[in-house]
Amino acid sequence: MNRDLTVGRPETVLWRFCLPLFGSILFQQLYNIADSFVAGKFIGETALASVGNSYEVTLIFLAFAFGCNMGCSVVVSQLFGAREYGTMKTAVSTASIASAVLCAALMVTGVLGCGELLRLINTPEEAFSASKLYLDIYIWGLPFVFFYNIATGVFSALGDSRTPFLFLAASSTSNIAVDILFVTVFDMGVAGVAWATFLCQGVSCVLAVGAVFLRLRSIETQEPHPLFSLFLLRKIALIAIPSILQQSFISVGNIFIQGVINGFGTGVMAGYSAAVKLNNLVITSFTTLGNGVSNYTAQNVGAKKLSRVRSGFRAGVKLVWLLSLPLFLLYFFAGRHVLRLFLDQPTETALQTGVYFLRILSPFYFLVSVKLVADGILRGSGRMLHFMTSTFTDLVLRVALAAALAETALGSTGIWCAWPIGWTIASVMSILFYRAGPWRNAGDPEESGI
């Protein structure tokens, strides 16, 4: 099941590796949107607003889990590409120990501070108690989130994108079924939505971690390897910390934006909650494929085959543009119909809010997707300063412009205009950083594959 991404025709290798990621994208988004879908269709608009409001806070926790995933995955990929298998196993155990400590600290912080954070973003009273309940249950499931991310990061580092796809497919489909069961049969409301996620994440985490343990045992090493290494922890942290900062700052920025949106009432909140889920489906899809490019890049950097990176970039752009076109057409021309999947008897305010959001953002998917492929190469090669610079530029622009434009005659529509501006400037920066990389003077690898 392990796959060496350093040999073979680069485009073919990358496409085969990323093919299961397309399936993973679908099921990951089913996982992400299931709670909002069930809340909106079977409980009501206020429940949808509560789940959507909580979602912005959960993204902060996910940012830390994603950072641990990337730190582990990139370092393990480089060691796998360099054939240093004993050190690779130490990197996995080191990342797991560090992630457990970080997860425990976040759980304490979450239990003590989530209520105040919900107050900070101006959560309406009618949505506050449900939002708080959802978050309290979610926080107790954080260990499952962290260790599942470590496990999938290891699989990707070994060139295996199929196994995470199978776990995710089973987990996401069962999550939808359990969501509906808890809400419609047991009448558990928003708590049922949260407990369904908790249970399904727990089962998938245990199975994924067990599979990783068996996979690593099958890789023979010449000498014993320690469980923990400060040197490897520093290498992992050099990738993980910028990734955490990137994702968490984006999440914090989104929370500030959510606070601005909350001032426009539950109708706009519900419309935004539905539309931003659809938008996150696209961005997460691009990010997932960008992560595949990161693993491809990291293995080739570890094997010192920089000439393959440029071909990987071109192949990655083709992949994300194939995904961008149908999603743009769907959102721009049929957004109103798609939004109804999340809204049961929606108000016109909620529908119109979601339609405006999707029509403003969707034409720029072609640009931001290229940024995320370039970011994948920057991250896979360890060029994290450049990666962070473009990401923070996007974040600062979006938050500042959202707050400013909301005060104009555009109202809530002005908030949505901040996304394309931030995306455009940050995309140009990421592409320029990629073009200045050490692979710029490397010729294309031979068609026979090196």
Coordinates of C-alpha atoms in Angstrom, one line a residue:
M1 CA 0.0 0.0 0.0
N2 CA 3.0 2.3 0.4
R3 CA 3.8 4.3 -2.7
D4 CA 7.1 5.8 -3.7
L5 CA 6.3 9.2 -5.3
T6 CA 9.9 9.8 -6.4
V7 CA 9.9 7.5 -9.4
G8 CA 7.8 7.4 -12.5
R9 CA 6.4 10.1 -14.7
P10 CA 5.5 13.0 -12.3
E11 CA 2.1 13.8 -13.7
T12 CA 1.0 10.2 -13.7
V13 CA 2.4 9.6 -10.2
L14 CA 0.7 12.6 -8.8
W15 CA -2.7 12.0 -10.5
R16 CA -2.8 8.4 -9.2
F17 CA -1.9 9.5 -5.7
C18 CA -4.5 12.3 -5.8
L19 CA -7.3 10.2 -7.4
P20 CA -8.4 8.7 -4.0
L21 CA -8.2 12.3 -2.6
F22 CA -11.1 13.2 -4.9
G23 CA -13.2 10.6 -3.1
S24 CA -11.9 11.8 0.3
I25 CA -12.9 15.3 -0.6
L26 CA -16.5 14.2 -1.2
F27 CA -16.7 12.3 2.1
Q28 CA -14.9 14.9 4.1
Q29 CA -17.4 17.5 2.9
L30 CA -20.3 15.2 3.7
Y31 CA -18.8 15.0 7.2
N32 CA -18.5 18.8 7.4
I33 CA -21.9 19.6 6.1
A34 CA -23.9 16.8 7.8
D35 CA -24.4 18.7 11.0
S36 CA -25.7 21.8 9.2
F37 CA -27.8 19.8 6.9
V38 CA -29.6 17.9 9.7
A39 CA -29.9 20.9 11.9
G40 CA -31.4 23.0 9.1
K41 CA -33.7 20.4 7.7
F42 CA -34.9 18.6 10.8
I43 CA -34.6 21.1 13.6
G44 CA -34.9 24.7 12.2
E45 CA -33.3 27.9 11.2
T46 CA -32.2 28.8 14.7
A47 CA -30.5 25.4 15.1
L48 CA -28.7 25.9 11.8
A49 CA -27.5 29.3 13.0
S50 CA -26.3 27.8 16.2
V51 CA -24.3 25.0 14.5
G52 CA -22.9 27.5 12.0
N53 CA -21.9 29.8 14.8
S54 CA -20.2 27.0 16.7
Y55 CA -18.5 25.8 13.5
E56 CA -16.3 28.9 13.4
V57 CA -15.0 28.1 16.9
T58 CA -14.4 24.4 16.1
L59 CA -12.2 25.5 13.2
I60 CA -9.7 26.8 15.7
F61 CA -9.4 23.4 17.2
L62 CA -9.2 21.8 13.8
A63 CA -6.4 24.2 12.9
F64 CA -4.2 22.7 15.6
A65 CA -5.1 19.2 14.5
F66 CA -4.4 20.1 10.9
G67 CA -1.0 21.6 11.8
C68 CA 0.0 18.4 13.6
N69 CA -1.1 16.5 10.6
M70 CA 1.0 18.6 8.2
G71 CA 4.1 18.7 10.5
C72 CA 4.1 14.9 10.9
S73 CA 3.2 14.2 7.2
V74 CA 5.9 16.4 5.7
V75 CA 8.7 15.2 7.9
V76 CA 7.7 11.6 7.6
S77 CA 7.4 12.0 3.8
Q78 CA 10.9 13.4 3.6
L79 CA 12.3 10.6 5.7
F80 CA 10.4 8.0 3.6
G81 CA 11.8 9.5 0.4
A82 CA 15.3 9.4 1.9
R83 CA 14.8 5.7 3.0
E84 CA 15.5 6.5 6.7
Y85 CA 12.8 4.2 8.1
G86 CA 14.0 4.0 11.7
T87 CA 14.1 7.8 12.0
M88 CA 10.7 7.9 10.3
K89 CA 9.1 5.7 13.0
T90 CA 10.6 8.0 15.7
A91 CA 9.1 11.0 13.9
V92 CA 5.6 9.3 14.0
S93 CA 5.8 8.6 17.8
T94 CA 7.3 12.0 18.5
A95 CA 4.4 13.7 16.7
S96 CA 1.9 11.6 18.5
I97 CA 3.3 12.4 22.0
A98 CA 3.5 16.1 21.2
S99 CA -0.1 16.1 19.8
A100 CA -1.5 14.4 22.9
V101 CA 0.0 17.2 25.1
L102 CA -1.3 19.9 22.9
C103 CA -4.7 18.3 22.7
A104 CA -5.0 18.2 26.5
A105 CA -4.1 21.9 26.8
L106 CA -6.7 22.8 24.2
M107 CA -9.4 20.7 25.9
V108 CA -8.8 22.6 29.2
T109 CA -8.9 25.9 27.4
G110 CA -12.0 25.0 25.5
V111 CA -14.0 23.9 28.5
L112 CA -13.1 27.1 30.4
G113 CA -13.3 29.6 27.6
C114 CA -15.8 28.7 24.9
G115 CA -18.7 30.4 26.5
E116 CA -16.8 33.7 26.6
L117 CA -15.7 33.3 23.0
L118 CA -19.3 32.9 22.0
R119 CA -20.2 36.1 23.8
L120 CA -17.3 37.8 22.2
I121 CA -18.7 37.2 18.7
N122 CA -22.1 38.5 19.6
T123 CA -23.9 35.2 19.5
P124 CA -27.7 36.0 19.8
E125 CA -29.4 34.8 22.9
E126 CA -31.8 32.5 21.0
A127 CA -28.7 30.7 19.6
F128 CA -26.3 30.9 22.5
S129 CA -27.4 27.8 24.6
A130 CA -27.5 25.5 21.6
S131 CA -24.1 26.8 20.4
K132 CA -22.6 26.3 23.8
L133 CA -24.0 22.7 24.1
Y134 CA -22.6 21.8 20.7
L135 CA -19.2 23.1 21.6
D136 CA -19.0 21.4 25.0
I137 CA -19.7 18.0 23.4
Y138 CA -17.3 18.6 20.5
I139 CA -14.4 19.5 22.9
W140 CA -14.6 16.1 24.6
G141 CA -14.0 14.5 21.3
L142 CA -10.9 16.4 20.5
P143 CA -8.5 13.4 21.1
F144 CA -10.3 11.6 18.3
V145 CA -9.8 14.5 16.0
F146 CA -6.1 14.9 16.8
F147 CA -5.1 11.2 16.5
Y148 CA -7.2 10.7 13.4
N149 CA -5.3 13.5 11.7
I150 CA -1.9 12.1 12.8
A151 CA -2.9 8.7 11.3
T152 CA -4.1 10.1 8.0
G153 CA -0.9 12.2 7.8
V154 CA 1.2 9.1 8.2
F155 CA -0.7 7.3 5.5
S156 CA -0.3 10.2 3.1
A157 CA 3.4 10.4 3.9
L158 CA 3.8 6.8 2.9
G159 CA 2.1 7.5 -0.5
D160 CA -1.1 5.8 0.5
S161 CA -4.1 7.9 -0.2
R162 CA -6.5 5.0 -0.5
T163 CA -6.7 3.8 3.1
P164 CA -7.7 7.3 4.6
F165 CA -10.3 7.4 1.8
L166 CA -11.9 4.1 3.0
F167 CA -11.9 5.2 6.7
L168 CA -13.4 8.6 5.8
A169 CA -16.1 7.1 3.5
A170 CA -17.3 4.7 6.3
S171 CA -17.1 7.4 9.0
S172 CA -18.9 10.2 7.0
T173 CA -21.8 8.1 5.8
S174 CA -22.3 6.6 9.2
N175 CA -22.2 10.2 10.7
I176 CA -25.1 11.3 8.5
A177 CA -27.2 8.2 9.5
V178 CA -26.5 8.7 13.2
D179 CA -27.2 12.4 12.9
I180 CA -30.6 11.7 11.5
L181 CA -31.3 8.9 14.0
F182 CA -30.5 11.0 17.0
V183 CA -32.4 14.0 15.8
T184 CA -35.5 12.5 14.3
V185 CA -36.0 9.3 16.3
F186 CA -34.5 10.2 19.7
D187 CA -35.4 13.9 19.4
M188 CA -32.1 15.0 20.8
G189 CA -31.9 18.3 18.9
V190 CA -28.5 20.0 18.5
A191 CA -27.1 17.7 21.2
G192 CA -27.9 14.7 18.9
V193 CA -26.0 16.3 16.1
A194 CA -22.9 16.8 18.3
W195 CA -23.0 13.3 19.8
A196 CA -23.3 11.7 16.4
T197 CA -20.1 13.5 15.3
F198 CA -18.4 12.5 18.6
L199 CA -19.2 8.8 18.2
C200 CA -18.3 8.5 14.5
Q201 CA -15.0 10.4 14.9
G202 CA -14.2 8.1 17.8
V203 CA -14.7 4.9 15.9
S204 CA -12.8 6.1 12.8
C205 CA -9.9 7.3 15.0
V206 CA -9.4 4.0 16.8
L207 CA -9.5 2.1 13.5
A208 CA -7.1 4.5 11.7
V209 CA -4.6 4.5 14.6
G210 CA -4.6 0.7 14.7
A211 CA -4.0 0.5 11.0
V212 CA -1.1 2.9 11.2
F213 CA 0.5 0.8 14.0
L214 CA 0.2 -2.4 11.8
R215 CA 1.6 -0.6 8.8
L216 CA 4.6 0.7 10.6
R217 CA 5.4 -2.7 12.1
S218 CA 5.5 -4.1 8.6
I219 CA 8.4 -1.7 7.6
E220 CA 11.6 -3.3 8.7
T221 CA 14.4 -1.3 10.3
Q222 CA 18.1 -2.1 10.9
E223 CA 18.4 -0.8 14.4
P224 CA 16.2 0.1 17.4
H225 CA 14.7 3.6 17.3
P226 CA 13.7 5.8 20.2
L227 CA 10.1 6.8 20.8
F228 CA 10.9 10.5 21.1
S229 CA 13.4 12.9 19.6
L230 CA 13.8 16.6 20.4
F231 CA 15.6 17.1 17.0
L232 CA 12.7 15.6 15.1
L233 CA 10.2 17.5 17.3
R234 CA 11.9 20.8 16.2
K235 CA 11.7 19.7 12.5
I236 CA 8.0 18.8 12.9
A237 CA 7.3 22.1 14.8
L238 CA 8.9 24.1 12.0
I239 CA 6.2 22.8 9.7
A240 CA 3.4 22.4 12.2
I241 CA 3.5 25.8 14.0
P242 CA 3.2 27.9 10.8
S243 CA 0.4 25.6 9.6
I244 CA -1.3 26.0 13.0
L245 CA -0.9 29.7 12.9
Q246 CA -2.2 29.9 9.4
Q247 CA -5.3 27.9 10.1
S248 CA -6.0 29.3 13.5
F249 CA -5.5 32.9 12.5
I250 CA -7.9 32.3 9.6
S251 CA -10.3 30.8 12.0
V252 CA -9.9 33.8 14.4
G253 CA -10.4 36.1 11.5
N254 CA -13.5 34.2 10.5
I255 CA -14.8 34.5 14.1
F256 CA -14.3 38.3 13.8
I257 CA -16.2 38.2 10.5
Q258 CA -18.9 36.1 12.2
G259 CA -19.2 38.7 14.8
V260 CA -19.8 41.3 12.1
I261 CA -22.4 39.1 10.4
N262 CA -24.2 38.4 13.7
G263 CA -25.1 42.0 13.9
F264 CA -27.4 41.6 10.8
G265 CA -29.7 39.1 12.5
T266 CA -30.5 35.4 12.3
G267 CA -31.7 35.5 8.7
V268 CA -28.3 36.6 7.4
M269 CA -26.6 34.3 9.9
A270 CA -28.4 31.3 8.6
G271 CA -27.8 32.2 4.9
Y272 CA -24.2 32.8 5.6
S273 CA -23.9 29.5 7.6
A274 CA -25.3 27.5 4.7
A275 CA -23.3 29.3 2.0
V276 CA -20.0 29.3 3.9
K277 CA -20.3 25.5 4.3
L278 CA -20.6 25.2 0.5
N279 CA -17.7 27.5 0.0
N280 CA -15.6 25.6 2.6
L281 CA -16.4 22.5 0.6
V282 CA -14.5 24.0 -2.3
I283 CA -11.6 25.5 -0.3
T284 CA -11.2 22.3 1.7
S285 CA -11.1 20.3 -1.6
F286 CA -8.4 22.5 -3.0
T287 CA -6.5 22.3 0.3
T288 CA -6.8 18.5 0.3
L289 CA -5.3 18.3 -3.2
G290 CA -2.6 20.8 -2.1
N291 CA -1.8 18.5 0.8
G292 CA -1.3 15.7 -1.8
V293 CA 1.1 18.0 -3.7
S294 CA 2.9 18.6 -0.3
N295 CA 3.5 14.9 0.2
Y296 CA 4.7 14.5 -3.4
T297 CA 7.0 17.5 -3.0
A298 CA 8.3 16.3 0.4
Q299 CA 9.2 12.8 -0.9
N300 CA 11.0 14.3 -3.9
V301 CA 12.9 16.9 -1.7
G302 CA 13.9 14.1 0.6
A303 CA 15.2 12.1 -2.4
K304 CA 16.9 15.3 -3.8
K305 CA 14.9 15.1 -7.0
L306 CA 13.9 18.8 -7.3
S307 CA 13.5 18.5 -11.1
R308 CA 10.2 16.7 -10.5
V309 CA 8.6 19.6 -8.5
R310 CA 7.8 21.8 -11.5
S311 CA 6.0 19.0 -13.2
G312 CA 4.1 18.4 -10.0
F313 CA 2.9 22.0 -9.9
R314 CA 1.6 21.9 -13.5
A315 CA -0.2 18.6 -12.8
G316 CA -1.7 20.0 -9.6
V317 CA -3.1 23.0 -11.4
K318 CA -4.8 20.8 -13.9
L319 CA -6.4 18.8 -11.1
V320 CA -7.8 21.8 -9.2
W321 CA -9.1 23.5 -12.4
L322 CA -10.9 20.3 -13.3
L323 CA -12.6 20.6 -9.9
S324 CA -13.1 24.4 -10.1
L325 CA -15.2 24.5 -13.3
P326 CA -18.2 22.4 -12.3
L327 CA -18.3 23.9 -8.8
F328 CA -18.2 27.4 -10.2
L329 CA -21.1 26.6 -12.6
L330 CA -23.1 25.0 -9.9
Y331 CA -22.8 27.8 -7.3
F332 CA -23.0 30.7 -9.7
F333 CA -26.1 29.6 -11.7
A334 CA -27.9 27.2 -9.3
G335 CA -26.8 28.4 -5.9
R336 CA -30.4 29.1 -4.7
H337 CA -31.3 25.5 -5.3
V338 CA -28.2 24.1 -3.6
L339 CA -28.8 26.4 -0.5
R340 CA -32.3 24.8 0.0
L341 CA -30.5 21.6 0.9
F342 CA -29.6 23.3 4.2
L343 CA -32.7 25.4 4.8
D344 CA -36.1 24.1 5.6
Q345 CA -38.7 26.8 4.8
P346 CA -36.0 29.5 4.5
T347 CA -36.7 33.2 4.7
E348 CA -36.0 35.3 1.6
T349 CA -33.3 37.1 3.6
A350 CA -31.4 33.8 4.3
L351 CA -31.7 32.7 0.7
Q352 CA -30.6 36.0 -0.8
T353 CA -27.7 36.2 1.6
G354 CA -26.4 32.8 0.5
V355 CA -26.9 33.5 -3.2
Y356 CA -25.0 36.8 -3.1
F357 CA -22.1 35.1 -1.2
L358 CA -21.8 32.3 -3.7
R359 CA -22.0 34.5 -6.8
I360 CA -19.4 36.9 -5.5
L361 CA -16.9 34.2 -4.5
S362 CA -17.3 31.4 -7.0
P363 CA -15.6 33.1 -10.1
F364 CA -12.4 33.4 -8.1
Y365 CA -12.1 29.7 -7.4
F366 CA -9.8 29.3 -10.4
L367 CA -7.3 31.7 -8.9
V368 CA -7.3 30.7 -5.3
S369 CA -6.9 27.0 -6.3
V370 CA -3.6 27.8 -8.0
K371 CA -2.5 29.5 -4.7
L372 CA -3.2 26.4 -2.7
V373 CA -1.2 24.2 -5.1
A374 CA 1.7 26.6 -4.8
D375 CA 1.2 26.6 -1.0
G376 CA 1.4 22.8 -1.1
I377 CA 4.8 23.0 -2.7
L378 CA 6.1 25.7 -0.4
R379 CA 5.0 23.7 2.6
G380 CA 6.3 20.3 1.3
S381 CA 9.7 21.9 0.7
G382 CA 9.8 23.6 4.1
R383 CA 9.5 27.2 2.8
M384 CA 7.2 28.2 5.6
L385 CA 8.0 31.9 5.9
H386 CA 6.8 32.4 2.3
F387 CA 3.8 30.2 3.0
M388 CA 2.8 32.3 6.0
T389 CA 3.4 35.6 4.4
S390 CA 0.8 35.1 1.7
T391 CA -1.7 33.5 4.0
F392 CA -1.6 36.3 6.6
T393 CA -1.9 38.9 3.9
D394 CA -5.1 37.3 2.8
L395 CA -6.4 37.1 6.3
V396 CA -5.6 40.7 7.3
L397 CA -7.2 42.0 4.1
R398 CA -10.3 39.9 4.5
V399 CA -11.0 40.9 8.1
A400 CA -10.2 44.6 7.7
L401 CA -12.3 44.9 4.5
A402 CA -15.2 42.9 5.9
A403 CA -15.5 45.2 8.9
A404 CA -15.1 48.3 6.7
L405 CA -17.4 47.4 3.9
A406 CA -20.1 46.2 6.3
E407 CA -20.5 49.8 7.4
T408 CA -21.1 51.0 3.8
A409 CA -24.4 51.0 1.8
L410 CA -23.5 47.5 0.7
G411 CA -24.3 46.2 4.2
S412 CA -23.8 42.4 4.5
T413 CA -23.0 42.1 0.8
G414 CA -19.9 44.2 1.4
I415 CA -18.6 41.5 3.7
W416 CA -18.6 39.0 0.9
C417 CA -16.6 41.3 -1.3
A418 CA -13.6 41.0 1.0
W419 CA -12.9 37.4 0.1
P420 CA -12.0 37.9 -3.6
I421 CA -9.7 40.9 -2.8
G422 CA -7.7 38.9 -0.2
W423 CA -7.6 35.9 -2.4
T424 CA -6.3 37.8 -5.4
I425 CA -3.4 39.5 -3.7
A426 CA -2.4 36.4 -1.7
S427 CA -2.5 34.2 -4.8
V428 CA -0.1 36.5 -6.7
M429 CA 2.3 36.3 -3.8
S430 CA 2.2 32.5 -3.4
I431 CA 2.8 32.0 -7.2
L432 CA 5.8 34.4 -7.1
F433 CA 7.2 32.6 -4.1
Y434 CA 6.9 29.3 -5.9
R435 CA 8.5 30.6 -9.0
A436 CA 11.5 31.8 -7.0
G437 CA 12.1 28.3 -5.4
P438 CA 15.2 26.2 -5.9
W439 CA 13.5 24.1 -8.6
R440 CA 13.3 27.1 -10.9
N441 CA 16.5 26.2 -12.8
A442 CA 15.8 22.4 -12.7
G443 CA 14.9 20.9 -16.1
D444 CA 11.8 18.7 -16.4
P445 CA 12.3 15.1 -15.5
E446 CA 12.6 12.7 -18.4
E447 CA 9.3 11.1 -19.6
S448 CA 10.6 7.7 -18.6
G449 CA 10.6 9.0 -15.0
I450 CA 13.5 9.5 -12.6

